[in-house]
PDB file of C-alpha atoms in Angstrom:
ATOM      1  CA  UNK A 154      -7.052  27.723  -1.670  1.00 47.00           C
ATOM      2  CA  UNK A 155      -6.571  30.224  -4.348  1.00 48.00           C
ATOM      3  CA  UNK A 156      -7.077  32.332  -0.692  1.00 47.00           C
ATOM      4  CA  UNK A 157      -3.811  30.884   0.107  1.00 47.00           C
ATOM      5  CA  UNK A 158      -2.324  32.424  -2.877  1.00 47.00           C
ATOM      6  CA  UNK A 159      -3.012  35.178  -2.916  1.00 49.00           C
ATOM      7  CA  UNK A 160      -3.116  36.550   0.722  1.00 49.00           C
ATOM      8  CA  UNK A 161      -6.647  36.783   1.327  1.00 50.00           C
ATOM      9  CA  UNK A 162      -6.769  33.800   3.689  1.00 52.00           C
ATOM     10  CA  UNK A 163      -6.822  34.111   7.615  1.00 51.00           C
ATOM     11  CA  UNK A 164      -2.963  32.843   7.772  1.00 52.00           C
ATOM     12  CA  UNK A 165       0.154  34.709   7.257  1.00 54.00           C
ATOM     13  CA  UNK A 166       0.968  36.229   3.724  1.00 62.00           C
ATOM     14  CA  UNK A 167       4.159  33.610   2.686  1.00 74.00           C
ATOM     15  CA  UNK A 168       6.513  33.326  -0.481  1.00 85.00           C
ATOM     16  CA  UNK A 169       3.662  32.163  -3.441  1.00 83.00           C
ATOM     17  CA  UNK A 170       6.427  30.004  -4.719  1.00 84.00           C
ATOM     18  CA  UNK A 171       6.700  28.396  -0.598  1.00 85.00           C
ATOM     19  CA  UNK A 172       1.966  28.836  -0.865  1.00 88.00           C
ATOM     20  CA  UNK A 173       1.738  27.266  -4.629  1.00 90.00           C
ATOM     21  CA  UNK A 174       4.126  23.958  -3.928  1.00 91.00           C
ATOM     22  CA  UNK A 175       1.683  23.631  -0.436  1.00 92.00           C
ATOM     23  CA  UNK A 176      -1.250  23.893  -2.175  1.00 94.00           C
ATOM     24  CA  UNK A 177      -0.408  21.414  -4.849  1.00 93.00           C
ATOM     25  CA  UNK A 178       0.860  19.215  -2.459  1.00 93.00           C
ATOM     26  CA  UNK A 179      -2.348  18.995  -1.048  1.00 93.00           C
ATOM     27  CA  UNK A 180      -4.790  18.846  -3.609  1.00 95.00           C
ATOM     28  CA  UNK A 181      -1.964  14.932  -4.566  1.00 94.00           C
ATOM     29  CA  UNK A 182      -2.488  13.877  -1.109  1.00 93.00           C
ATOM     30  CA  UNK A 183      -6.092  14.760  -1.214  1.00 95.00           C
ATOM     31  CA  UNK A 184      -6.439  13.410  -4.872  1.00 94.00           C
ATOM     32  CA  UNK A 185      -4.576  10.244  -4.370  1.00 94.00           C
ATOM     33  CA  UNK A 186      -6.970   9.417  -1.146  1.00 93.00           C
ATOM     34  CA  UNK A 187      -9.826   9.812  -3.030  1.00 95.00           C
ATOM     35  CA  UNK A 188      -8.182   7.824  -5.649  1.00 92.00           C
ATOM     36  CA  UNK A 189      -7.727   5.258  -3.203  1.00 88.00           C
ATOM     37  CA  UNK A 190     -11.481   4.899  -2.083  1.00 89.00           C
ATOM     38  CA  UNK A 191     -12.148   4.579  -5.389  1.00 90.00           C
ATOM     39  CA  UNK A 192     -10.040   1.447  -6.326  1.00 85.00           C
ATOM     40  CA  UNK A 193     -11.192  -0.100  -3.669  1.00 82.00           C
ATOM     41  CA  UNK A 194     -14.711   0.241  -4.299  1.00 85.00           C
ATOM     42  CA  UNK A 195     -13.556  -1.172  -7.742  1.00 85.00           C
ATOM     43  CA  UNK A 196     -11.598  -3.896  -6.160  1.00 81.00           C
ATOM     44  CA  UNK A 197     -14.837  -4.693  -4.218  1.00 81.00           C
ATOM     45  CA  UNK A 198     -16.936  -5.361  -7.096  1.00 82.00           C
ATOM     46  CA  UNK A 199     -14.181  -7.080  -8.995  1.00 79.00           C
ATOM     47  CA  UNK A 200     -13.794  -9.194  -6.292  1.00 73.00           C
ATOM     48  CA  UNK A 201      -9.991  -8.473  -5.775  1.00 76.00           C
ATOM     49  CA  UNK A 202     -10.741  -7.199  -2.738  1.00 75.00           C
ATOM     50  CA  UNK A 203     -12.471  -9.984  -1.042  1.00 63.00           C
ATOM     51  CA  UNK A 204     -14.426 -11.433   2.205  1.00 57.00           C
ATOM     52  CA  UNK A 205     -11.318 -11.242   4.274  1.00 54.00           C
ATOM     53  CA  UNK A 206     -10.266  -8.424   3.545  1.00 57.00           C
ATOM     54  CA  UNK A 207      -8.491  -5.457   0.857  1.00 64.00           C
ATOM     55  CA  UNK A 208      -5.178  -6.558   2.831  1.00 80.00           C
ATOM     56  CA  UNK A 209      -4.996  -9.829   1.603  1.00 87.00           C
ATOM     57  CA  UNK A 210      -3.659  -9.070  -1.897  1.00 88.00           C
ATOM     58  CA  UNK A 211      -1.129  -6.482  -0.667  1.00 89.00           C
ATOM     59  CA  UNK A 212       0.399  -9.268   1.891  1.00 93.00           C
ATOM     60  CA  UNK A 213       0.245 -12.044  -1.091  1.00 95.00           C
ATOM     61  CA  UNK A 214       2.176  -9.592  -2.687  1.00 94.00           C
ATOM     62  CA  UNK A 215       5.269  -8.355  -0.142  1.00 95.00           C
ATOM     63  CA  UNK A 216       5.291 -12.365   0.298  1.00 98.00           C
ATOM     64  CA  UNK A 217       5.135 -13.052  -3.851  1.00 97.00           C
ATOM     65  CA  UNK A 218       8.235 -10.222  -4.538  1.00 97.00           C
ATOM     66  CA  UNK A 219       9.907 -10.596  -1.446  1.00 97.00           C
ATOM     67  CA  UNK A 220       9.718 -14.516  -0.128  1.00 97.00           C
ATOM     68  CA  UNK A 221       8.825 -15.518   3.248  1.00 98.00           C
ATOM     69  CA  UNK A 222       9.110 -12.517   6.116  1.00 97.00           C
ATOM     70  CA  UNK A 223       8.269 -12.256   9.721  1.00 96.00           C
ATOM     71  CA  UNK A 224       4.008 -10.650  10.370  1.00 96.00           C
ATOM     72  CA  UNK A 225       6.326  -7.879  12.084  1.00 94.00           C
ATOM     73  CA  UNK A 226       8.198  -7.452   9.196  1.00 94.00           C
ATOM     74  CA  UNK A 227       4.877  -7.029   7.251  1.00 95.00           C
ATOM     75  CA  UNK A 228       3.716  -5.022   9.235  1.00 93.00           C
ATOM     76  CA  UNK A 229       7.007  -2.504   9.150  1.00 90.00           C
ATOM     77  CA  UNK A 230       5.951  -1.733   5.436  1.00 89.00           C
ATOM     78  CA  UNK A 231       2.246  -1.590   6.248  1.00 85.00           C
ATOM     79  CA  UNK A 232       0.829   1.690   8.351  1.00 79.00           C
ATOM     80  CA  UNK A 233      -1.118  -0.603  10.480  1.00 83.00           C
ATOM     81  CA  UNK A 234      -0.385  -2.892  13.717  1.00 88.00           C
ATOM     82  CA  UNK A 235       1.228  -6.243  13.885  1.00 91.00           C
ATOM     83  CA  UNK A 236      -1.919  -7.235  15.394  1.00 93.00           C
ATOM     84  CA  UNK A 237      -4.027  -6.382  12.190  1.00 90.00           C
ATOM     85  CA  UNK A 238      -1.260  -8.692  10.219  1.00 93.00           C
ATOM     86  CA  UNK A 239      -1.090 -11.277  12.723  1.00 95.00           C
ATOM     87  CA  UNK A 240      -5.315 -11.441  12.364  1.00 92.00           C
ATOM     88  CA  UNK A 241      -4.300 -11.100   8.756  1.00 92.00           C
ATOM     89  CA  UNK A 242      -1.887 -13.894   8.103  1.00 95.00           C
ATOM     90  CA  UNK A 243      -4.106 -16.638  10.857  1.00 95.00           C
ATOM     91  CA  UNK A 244      -6.959 -15.617   8.235  1.00 92.00           C
ATOM     92  CA  UNK A 245      -4.932 -16.785   4.705  1.00 94.00           C
ATOM     93  CA  UNK A 246      -2.821 -19.451   6.263  1.00 97.00           C
ATOM     94  CA  UNK A 247      -6.984 -20.345   7.500  1.00 96.00           C
ATOM     95  CA  UNK A 248      -7.934 -20.594   3.664  1.00 94.00           C
ATOM     96  CA  UNK A 249      -4.683 -22.827   2.757  1.00 97.00           C
ATOM     97  CA  UNK A 250      -2.710 -19.578   1.324  1.00 96.00           C
ATOM     98  CA  UNK A 251      -0.369 -18.630   3.124  1.00 98.00           C
ATOM     99  CA  UNK A 252       1.950 -21.301   5.734  1.00 98.00           C
ATOM    100  CA  UNK A 253       4.373 -20.650   8.745  1.00 97.00           C
ATOM    101  CA  UNK A 254       7.372 -22.106   8.765  1.00 97.00           C
ATOM    102  CA  UNK A 255      10.715 -21.979  10.943  1.00 94.00           C
ATOM    103  CA  UNK A 256      12.584 -18.406  10.877  1.00 94.00           C
ATOM    104  CA  UNK A 257      16.113 -19.587  11.429  1.00 91.00           C
ATOM    105  CA  UNK A 258      17.251 -16.108  13.008  1.00 89.00           C
ATOM    106  CA  UNK A 259      14.448 -16.014  15.298  1.00 84.00           C
ATOM    107  CA  UNK A 260      13.111 -19.441  17.236  1.00 81.00           C
ATOM    108  CA  UNK A 261       9.931 -17.733  18.482  1.00 85.00           C
ATOM    109  CA  UNK A 262       8.753 -15.213  14.980  1.00 89.00           C
ATOM    110  CA  UNK A 263       8.057 -17.931  12.542  1.00 95.00           C
ATOM    111  CA  UNK A 264       8.382 -16.821   8.659  1.00 97.00           C
ATOM    112  CA  UNK A 265       5.321 -16.390   6.616  1.00 98.00           C
ATOM    113  CA  UNK A 266       5.505 -17.503   3.212  1.00 98.00           C
ATOM    114  CA  UNK A 267       2.759 -18.268   0.769  1.00 98.00           C
ATOM    115  CA  UNK A 268       1.456 -21.963  -0.114  1.00 98.00           C
ATOM    116  CA  UNK A 269       1.270 -23.080  -3.871  1.00 98.00           C
ATOM    117  CA  UNK A 270      -2.194 -22.687  -3.792  1.00 98.00           C
ATOM    118  CA  UNK A 271      -1.459 -19.222  -2.203  1.00 97.00           C
ATOM    119  CA  UNK A 272       0.481 -18.188  -5.000  1.00 98.00           C
ATOM    120  CA  UNK A 273      -2.083 -19.802  -7.210  1.00 97.00           C
ATOM    121  CA  UNK A 274      -3.999 -17.054  -6.304  1.00 94.00           C
ATOM    122  CA  UNK A 275      -2.068 -14.533  -5.835  1.00 94.00           C
ATOM    123  CA  UNK A 276      -1.508 -15.068  -9.616  1.00 95.00           C
ATOM    124  CA  UNK A 277      -5.020 -14.896 -10.499  1.00 92.00           C
ATOM    125  CA  UNK A 278      -5.821 -11.261  -8.502  1.00 89.00           C
ATOM    126  CA  UNK A 279      -2.269  -9.458 -10.270  1.00 92.00           C
ATOM    127  CA  UNK A 280      -3.570 -10.300 -13.769  1.00 93.00           C
ATOM    128  CA  UNK A 281      -7.136  -9.807 -12.759  1.00 89.00           C
ATOM    129  CA  UNK A 282      -5.672  -6.752 -11.120  1.00 89.00           C
ATOM    130  CA  UNK A 283      -3.061  -6.007 -14.903  1.00 92.00           C
ATOM    131  CA  UNK A 284      -6.155  -6.541 -16.907  1.00 91.00           C
ATOM    132  CA  UNK A 285      -7.968  -3.667 -15.341  1.00 90.00           C
ATOM    133  CA  UNK A 286      -5.327  -1.364 -15.370  1.00 90.00           C
ATOM    134  CA  UNK A 287      -4.679  -2.348 -18.900  1.00 93.00           C
ATOM    135  CA  UNK A 288      -8.078  -0.310 -19.563  1.00 92.00           C
ATOM    136  CA  UNK A 289      -7.478   2.409 -17.183  1.00 92.00           C
ATOM    137  CA  UNK A 290      -5.316   5.836 -18.098  1.00 91.00           C
ATOM    138  CA  UNK A 291      -5.310   5.050 -22.110  1.00 91.00           C
ATOM    139  CA  UNK A 292      -4.033   8.856 -22.641  1.00 94.00           C
ATOM    140  CA  UNK A 293      -1.083   8.721 -20.077  1.00 95.00           C
ATOM    141  CA  UNK A 294       2.961   8.002 -21.271  1.00 95.00           C
ATOM    142  CA  UNK A 295       3.471   5.039 -19.309  1.00 95.00           C
ATOM    143  CA  UNK A 296       6.897   7.390 -18.492  1.00 96.00           C
ATOM    144  CA  UNK A 297       4.409  10.026 -16.961  1.00 96.00           C
ATOM    145  CA  UNK A 298       2.678   7.234 -14.886  1.00 95.00           C
ATOM    146  CA  UNK A 299       6.314   5.793 -13.459  1.00 96.00           C
ATOM    147  CA  UNK A 300       7.529   9.449 -12.754  1.00 96.00           C
ATOM    148  CA  UNK A 301       3.701   9.754 -10.209  1.00 95.00           C
ATOM    149  CA  UNK A 302       4.620   6.364  -8.989  1.00 95.00           C
ATOM    150  CA  UNK A 303       7.958   7.936  -7.901  1.00 96.00           C
ATOM    151  CA  UNK A 304       6.364  10.959  -6.661  1.00 95.00           C
ATOM    152  CA  UNK A 305       3.309   8.986  -4.428  1.00 94.00           C
ATOM    153  CA  UNK A 306       6.197   7.249  -3.042  1.00 94.00           C
ATOM    154  CA  UNK A 307       8.284  10.231  -2.919  1.00 95.00           C
ATOM    155  CA  UNK A 308       5.383  12.142  -0.660  1.00 93.00           C
ATOM    156  CA  UNK A 309       4.555   8.972   1.017  1.00 90.00           C
ATOM    157  CA  UNK A 310       7.695   8.229   2.182  1.00 90.00           C
ATOM    158  CA  UNK A 311       7.949  11.534   3.854  1.00 93.00           C
ATOM    159  CA  UNK A 312       4.049  11.054   5.513  1.00 90.00           C
ATOM    160  CA  UNK A 313       5.247   7.751   7.470  1.00 85.00           C
ATOM    161  CA  UNK A 314       9.090   9.681   8.416  1.00 91.00           C
ATOM    162  CA  UNK A 315       6.813  12.545   9.819  1.00 92.00           C
ATOM    163  CA  UNK A 316       4.022  10.311  10.986  1.00 86.00           C
ATOM    164  CA  UNK A 317       6.701   8.207  13.031  1.00 85.00           C
ATOM    165  CA  UNK A 318       8.127  11.680  14.471  1.00 90.00           C
ATOM    166  CA  UNK A 319       5.514  12.459  16.028  1.00 89.00           C
ATOM    167  CA  UNK A 320       4.962   9.416  17.999  1.00 77.00           C
TER     168      UNK A 320
END
């Protein structure tokens, strides 16, 4: 990427400040992707990602934090299809971790909520995640970590908007 910054690449010369920022964002995006794959591998090794998939924890977390939701609402929060979230909801229901309840706002679209077993399992998984997280980044300041979370969240929202514009 240094070639682009110094105008030696194949692309047109641009304002060095703009190019530097673009390179930094691209590097951050690639690091986040690499970090995701490492997190997924760690999750598989520690059992946070189980046989019914890595999305189960996030699915249950949404219900734990936001209360009962419809499958389309859950799918809208993620970069995935409603059909994938429906399969996951069905798998979690088969495990007794979630249940479908009547939705007073919509006759056909049921709400999904955690069962007692699901809430307990979510609590166990969350405690395990926090135990792992408490041993990581020990040299980092909490304020810096929270600022990084906000930056990644903003970039994620920008990517979502751009993706929606593309179709």
